[in-house]
Amino acid sequence: MTKKLFIKTWGCQMNVYDSARMADVLAPLGYQPVDEPDGADMVILNTCHIREKAAEKVFSELGRLRQMKDRKAETEDGRMILAVAGCVAQAEGEEIVARAPFVDMVFGPQTYHTLPEMVAKASRAAGSVLNTDFPAESKFDFLPEEAGSQGVSAFLAVQEGCDKFCTFCVVPYTRGAEFSRPAEQIVAEAKRLVAGGTREITLLGQNVNAWHGDGPDGSTWGLGRLIRELAEIDGLERIRYTTSHPRDMADDLIRAHAEVPQLMPYLHLPVQAGSDRILAAMNRKHSADDYRRLVDRLRSAKPDLAMSGDFIVGFPGESDADFAATLKLVTDIGYAQAYSFKYSPRPGTPASVDGAQLPEEVKESRLAALQQLLNAQQVAFNHGFVGRSVPVLFDRVGRRDGQLLGRSPWMQSVHAEANERLLGRIVEVRVDAALANSLAGTVVTGEYITASPLQPAVTLEASA
Ligand code: SAH
Ligand code: SF4
Ligand code: F3S
């Protein structure tokens, strides 16, 4: 009998990847994904603990789910297994069990390969199954192969965890120590993805460029070498990686940007702040000028490289001058796109007990000023593409009929009227307009479209 599985995912791409793997683990038990929690046989909240709001949402969501669970208990098919997974589960597992005893399973990011046992236990007994261990074995050695196609653009986790201990961040505590998956395992997964129709793979890791492994030749590989290996896979047209740390940007990885055509010209390289005093207090172990020089080297290797980043404003003790240094750095670099956040004190992190916490209004106004600058850069970046033709990998159908959505090499979302048979293909699109977060374009007719090993190349008719 098939059972309905609903997974709600918060947080980073690693959580998106984990949710897909949880579904794979549960598929042999008869669980099939559905789009609605109401009536589901199992609901998993895959949570994020990075900022305060993220964690709060979990408890409010649990309140709503409890009612659905109670309603289901009164029906014939009975029981909804309710689970909290991910980084809030890891950090606050015991509190969840205490505050929400109706939750059946609470498990951290490193234990979900044991879901079959947890489900069996939860089905037998009342009370919550709590599993927030950091097991000695790697879950990756136990996960089943992906159940079905992972889509045109797919994530592949290559590295997990963090040893950097930035003073504001919970990730080293919720994800554990840095771990690199073996190269062979990654290449095998990539080949399966491509055989299933994937054309673009984004390699994931909390510090993805810290990835290292033993190559088949016995030498130690870094991420650059791994990317070169993946680029050999027939049918894999695009490779990306995220998130990188400035201190792990090896020369060979920089060279790969110049030498591997499949490696896309877009890099998410968080810097967090532009003041050396704040960077030191954050334990970033690099200066603002180190970052500037690094971006210079990257752009010498790949002149059209689009930069993205993460910023925190209102870190404890941040002065007006410190914040001005962040604005200066943003102006110097010129971002295609970036994320910015108000500092959020996280339990258990050193910065949260710093006496120099800033008032909310200061954080608010700095965030507004920074976002205004970043938005202006993004708009300018996107406007520069109007009238140009860009190769777009269509990866999904758009909201409007007859429309496909895809991405440019520089991560811009591009939508255009296009026939569905162009899904999974790279097509030249002329950009007609730049909107705040996307580009609107027209498929260039008569253009040759990249062949994929599964489908022959086609030439577009005027109607495409
Ligand atoms: N591993 C990545 C990022 C992980 S978290 C890196 O090192 O860059 C994603 C982003 O969330 C961070 O880059 C940071 O900008 C933000 N962030 C993390 N902790 C935060 C906190 N306590 N308050 C506000 N933003 C935070
Ligand atoms: Fe968090 Fe810093 Fe590690 Fe990134 S490098 S995950 S910000 S501790
Ligand atoms: Fe959030 Fe955990 Fe990712 S805290 S950002 S889900 S690593």
PDB file of N, CA and C in Angstrom, residues 252-301:
ATOM      1  N   ASP A 252      44.278  25.558  -8.043  1.00  0.00           N
ATOM      2  CA  ASP A 252      43.764  24.670  -9.092  1.00  0.00           C
ATOM      3  C   ASP A 252      42.275  24.904  -9.350  1.00  0.00           C
ATOM      4  N   LEU A 253      41.557  25.272  -8.295  1.00  0.00           N
ATOM      5  CA  LEU A 253      40.121  25.557  -8.462  1.00  0.00           C
ATOM      6  C   LEU A 253      39.952  26.853  -9.258  1.00  0.00           C
ATOM      7  N   ILE A 254      40.791  27.822  -8.969  1.00  0.00           N
ATOM      8  CA  ILE A 254      40.741  29.080  -9.737  1.00  0.00           C
ATOM      9  C   ILE A 254      41.065  28.792 -11.209  1.00  0.00           C
ATOM     10  N   ARG A 255      42.080  27.966 -11.433  1.00  0.00           N
ATOM     11  CA  ARG A 255      42.442  27.604 -12.816  1.00  0.00           C
ATOM     12  C   ARG A 255      41.297  26.877 -13.517  1.00  0.00           C
ATOM     13  N   ALA A 256      40.581  26.042 -12.753  1.00  0.00           N
ATOM     14  CA  ALA A 256      39.463  25.303 -13.357  1.00  0.00           C
ATOM     15  C   ALA A 256      38.445  26.267 -13.955  1.00  0.00           C
ATOM     16  N   HIS A 257      38.290  27.434 -13.331  1.00  0.00           N
ATOM     17  CA  HIS A 257      37.345  28.420 -13.888  1.00  0.00           C
ATOM     18  C   HIS A 257      37.785  28.876 -15.278  1.00  0.00           C
ATOM     19  N   ALA A 258      39.093  28.918 -15.492  1.00  0.00           N
ATOM     20  CA  ALA A 258      39.588  29.326 -16.805  1.00  0.00           C
ATOM     21  C   ALA A 258      39.535  28.169 -17.801  1.00  0.00           C
ATOM     22  N   GLU A 259      39.708  26.944 -17.294  1.00  0.00           N
ATOM     23  CA  GLU A 259      39.991  25.828 -18.202  1.00  0.00           C
ATOM     24  C   GLU A 259      38.829  24.874 -18.460  1.00  0.00           C
ATOM     25  N   VAL A 260      37.837  24.853 -17.567  1.00  0.00           N
ATOM     26  CA  VAL A 260      36.750  23.878 -17.731  1.00  0.00           C
ATOM     27  C   VAL A 260      35.506  24.610 -18.253  1.00  0.00           C
ATOM     28  N   PRO A 261      35.168  24.397 -19.526  1.00  0.00           N
ATOM     29  CA  PRO A 261      34.046  25.154 -20.096  1.00  0.00           C
ATOM     30  C   PRO A 261      32.715  24.870 -19.409  1.00  0.00           C
ATOM     31  N   GLN A 262      32.561  23.667 -18.852  1.00  0.00           N
ATOM     32  CA  GLN A 262      31.280  23.339 -18.200  1.00  0.00           C
ATOM     33  C   GLN A 262      31.125  24.057 -16.857  1.00  0.00           C
ATOM     34  N   LEU A 263      32.223  24.524 -16.290  1.00  0.00           N
ATOM     35  CA  LEU A 263      32.145  25.217 -15.001  1.00  0.00           C
ATOM     36  C   LEU A 263      31.594  26.624 -15.237  1.00  0.00           C
ATOM     37  N   MET A 264      30.444  26.902 -14.647  1.00  0.00           N
ATOM     38  CA  MET A 264      29.713  28.130 -14.950  1.00  0.00           C
ATOM     39  C   MET A 264      30.368  29.363 -14.294  1.00  0.00           C
ATOM     40  N   PRO A 265      30.259  30.502 -14.974  1.00  0.00           N
ATOM     41  CA  PRO A 265      30.931  31.727 -14.529  1.00  0.00           C
ATOM     42  C   PRO A 265      30.168  32.470 -13.434  1.00  0.00           C
ATOM     43  N   TYR A 266      29.919  31.789 -12.353  1.00  0.00           N
ATOM     44  CA  TYR A 266      29.167  32.384 -11.247  1.00  0.00           C
ATOM     45  C   TYR A 266      29.719  31.785  -9.974  1.00  0.00           C
ATOM     46  N   LEU A 267      30.010  32.629  -8.991  1.00  0.00           N
ATOM     47  CA  LEU A 267      30.600  32.107  -7.757  1.00  0.00           C
ATOM     48  C   LEU A 267      29.988  32.788  -6.538  1.00  0.00           C
ATOM     49  N   HIS A 268      29.452  31.950  -5.675  1.00  0.00           N
ATOM     50  CA  HIS A 268      28.939  32.442  -4.394  1.00  0.00           C
ATOM     51  C   HIS A 268      30.073  32.340  -3.384  1.00  0.00           C
ATOM     52  N   LEU A 269      30.607  33.493  -3.006  1.00  0.00           N
ATOM     53  CA  LEU A 269      31.784  33.511  -2.134  1.00  0.00           C
ATOM     54  C   LEU A 269      31.539  34.493  -0.989  1.00  0.00           C
ATOM     55  N   PRO A 270      30.915  34.008   0.096  1.00  0.00           N
ATOM     56  CA  PRO A 270      30.546  34.909   1.187  1.00  0.00           C
ATOM     57  C   PRO A 270      31.767  35.558   1.838  1.00  0.00           C
ATOM     58  N   VAL A 271      31.612  36.830   2.189  1.00  0.00           N
ATOM     59  CA  VAL A 271      32.691  37.539   2.888  1.00  0.00           C
ATOM     60  C   VAL A 271      32.201  38.036   4.247  1.00  0.00           C
ATOM     61  N   GLN A 272      30.897  38.258   4.383  1.00  0.00           N
ATOM     62  CA  GLN A 272      30.213  38.656   5.627  1.00  0.00           C
ATOM     63  C   GLN A 272      30.364  40.122   5.994  1.00  0.00           C
ATOM     64  N   ALA A 273      31.569  40.691   5.885  1.00  0.00           N
ATOM     65  CA  ALA A 273      31.759  42.086   6.301  1.00  0.00           C
ATOM     66  C   ALA A 273      33.000  42.653   5.626  1.00  0.00           C
ATOM     67  N   GLY A 274      33.096  43.981   5.628  1.00  0.00           N
ATOM     68  CA  GLY A 274      34.214  44.640   4.963  1.00  0.00           C
ATOM     69  C   GLY A 274      35.222  45.259   5.911  1.00  0.00           C
ATOM     70  N   SER A 275      34.962  45.160   7.205  1.00  0.00           N
ATOM     71  CA  SER A 275      35.876  45.743   8.191  1.00  0.00           C
ATOM     72  C   SER A 275      36.772  44.658   8.775  1.00  0.00           C
ATOM     73  N   ASP A 276      38.056  44.901   8.767  1.00  0.00           N
ATOM     74  CA  ASP A 276      38.992  43.880   9.270  1.00  0.00           C
ATOM     75  C   ASP A 276      38.785  43.594  10.754  1.00  0.00           C
ATOM     76  N   ARG A 277      38.378  44.640  11.498  1.00  0.00           N
ATOM     77  CA  ARG A 277      38.133  44.453  12.927  1.00  0.00           C
ATOM     78  C   ARG A 277      36.963  43.478  13.135  1.00  0.00           C
ATOM     79  N   ILE A 278      35.918  43.673  12.352  1.00  0.00           N
ATOM     80  CA  ILE A 278      34.744  42.796  12.467  1.00  0.00           C
ATOM     81  C   ILE A 278      35.067  41.402  11.918  1.00  0.00           C
ATOM     82  N   LEU A 279      35.791  41.354  10.822  1.00  0.00           N
ATOM     83  CA  LEU A 279      36.166  40.040  10.272  1.00  0.00           C
ATOM     84  C   LEU A 279      36.961  39.241  11.304  1.00  0.00           C
ATOM     85  N   ALA A 280      37.840  39.942  12.047  1.00  0.00           N
ATOM     86  CA  ALA A 280      38.622  39.257  13.087  1.00  0.00           C
ATOM     87  C   ALA A 280      37.696  38.785  14.208  1.00  0.00           C
ATOM     88  N   ALA A 281      36.761  39.651  14.613  1.00  0.00           N
ATOM     89  CA  ALA A 281      35.827  39.263  15.681  1.00  0.00           C
ATOM     90  C   ALA A 281      34.928  38.110  15.236  1.00  0.00           C
ATOM     91  N   MET A 282      34.699  38.029  13.951  1.00  0.00           N
ATOM     92  CA  MET A 282      33.891  36.922  13.411  1.00  0.00           C
ATOM     93  C   MET A 282      34.704  35.633  13.279  1.00  0.00           C
ATOM     94  N   ASN A 283      36.022  35.728  13.489  1.00  0.00           N
ATOM     95  CA  ASN A 283      36.911  34.579  13.310  1.00  0.00           C
ATOM     96  C   ASN A 283      36.950  34.099  11.865  1.00  0.00           C
ATOM     97  N   ARG A 284      36.862  35.036  10.919  1.00  0.00           N
ATOM     98  CA  ARG A 284      36.884  34.640   9.512  1.00  0.00           C
ATOM     99  C   ARG A 284      38.298  34.285   9.054  1.00  0.00           C
ATOM    100  N   LYS A 285      39.292  34.812   9.750  1.00  0.00           N
ATOM    101  CA  LYS A 285      40.702  34.532   9.440  1.00  0.00           C
ATOM    102  C   LYS A 285      41.117  34.983   8.028  1.00  0.00           C
ATOM    103  N   HIS A 286      40.452  36.028   7.524  1.00  0.00           N
ATOM    104  CA  HIS A 286      40.933  36.683   6.307  1.00  0.00           C
ATOM    105  C   HIS A 286      40.557  38.154   6.417  1.00  0.00           C
ATOM    106  N   SER A 287      41.287  38.993   5.701  1.00  0.00           N
ATOM    107  CA  SER A 287      40.985  40.425   5.729  1.00  0.00           C
ATOM    108  C   SER A 287      40.137  40.783   4.509  1.00  0.00           C
ATOM    109  N   ALA A 288      39.643  42.017   4.505  1.00  0.00           N
ATOM    110  CA  ALA A 288      38.872  42.485   3.350  1.00  0.00           C
ATOM    111  C   ALA A 288      39.763  42.531   2.110  1.00  0.00           C
ATOM    112  N   ASP A 289      41.027  42.927   2.292  1.00  0.00           N
ATOM    113  CA  ASP A 289      41.928  42.971   1.130  1.00  0.00           C
ATOM    114  C   ASP A 289      42.285  41.579   0.622  1.00  0.00           C
ATOM    115  N   ASP A 290      42.386  40.598   1.533  1.00  0.00           N
ATOM    116  CA  ASP A 290      42.586  39.209   1.070  1.00  0.00           C
ATOM    117  C   ASP A 290      41.467  38.844   0.094  1.00  0.00           C
ATOM    118  N   TYR A 291      40.261  39.225   0.482  1.00  0.00           N
ATOM    119  CA  TYR A 291      39.087  38.899  -0.353  1.00  0.00           C
ATOM    120  C   TYR A 291      39.161  39.648  -1.687  1.00  0.00           C
ATOM    121  N   ARG A 292      39.516  40.938  -1.628  1.00  0.00           N
ATOM    122  CA  ARG A 292      39.629  41.713  -2.881  1.00  0.00           C
ATOM    123  C   ARG A 292      40.649  41.068  -3.818  1.00  0.00           C
ATOM    124  N   ARG A 293      41.797  40.693  -3.253  1.00  0.00           N
ATOM    125  CA  ARG A 293      42.847  40.081  -4.092  1.00  0.00           C
ATOM    126  C   ARG A 293      42.381  38.754  -4.676  1.00  0.00           C
ATOM    127  N   LEU A 294      41.655  37.998  -3.864  1.00  0.00           N
ATOM    128  CA  LEU A 294      41.145  36.711  -4.340  1.00  0.00           C
ATOM    129  C   LEU A 294      40.187  36.906  -5.510  1.00  0.00           C
ATOM    130  N   VAL A 295      39.291  37.869  -5.377  1.00  0.00           N
ATOM    131  CA  VAL A 295      38.335  38.123  -6.464  1.00  0.00           C
ATOM    132  C   VAL A 295      39.079  38.610  -7.711  1.00  0.00           C
ATOM    133  N   ASP A 296      40.136  39.409  -7.513  1.00  0.00           N
ATOM    134  CA  ASP A 296      40.951  39.837  -8.662  1.00  0.00           C
ATOM    135  C   ASP A 296      41.540  38.627  -9.384  1.00  0.00           C
ATOM    136  N   ARG A 297      42.064  37.689  -8.600  1.00  0.00           N
ATOM    137  CA  ARG A 297      42.677  36.495  -9.225  1.00  0.00           C
ATOM    138  C   ARG A 297      41.622  35.679  -9.954  1.00  0.00           C
ATOM    139  N   LEU A 298      40.465  35.552  -9.341  1.00  0.00           N
ATOM    140  CA  LEU A 298      39.384  34.798  -9.992  1.00  0.00           C
ATOM    141  C   LEU A 298      38.972  35.469 -11.297  1.00  0.00           C
ATOM    142  N   ARG A 299      38.906  36.792 -11.273  1.00  0.00           N
ATOM    143  CA  ARG A 299      38.463  37.496 -12.479  1.00  0.00           C
ATOM    144  C   ARG A 299      39.549  37.531 -13.544  1.00  0.00           C
ATOM    145  N   SER A 300      40.826  37.425 -13.133  1.00  0.00           N
ATOM    146  CA  SER A 300      41.855  37.293 -14.166  1.00  0.00           C
ATOM    147  C   SER A 300      41.710  35.950 -14.855  1.00  0.00           C
ATOM    148  N   ALA A 301      41.330  34.918 -14.071  1.00  0.00           N
ATOM    149  CA  ALA A 301      41.150  33.589 -14.668  1.00  0.00           C
ATOM    150  C   ALA A 301      39.887  33.549 -15.520  1.00  0.00           C
TER     151      ALA A 301
END
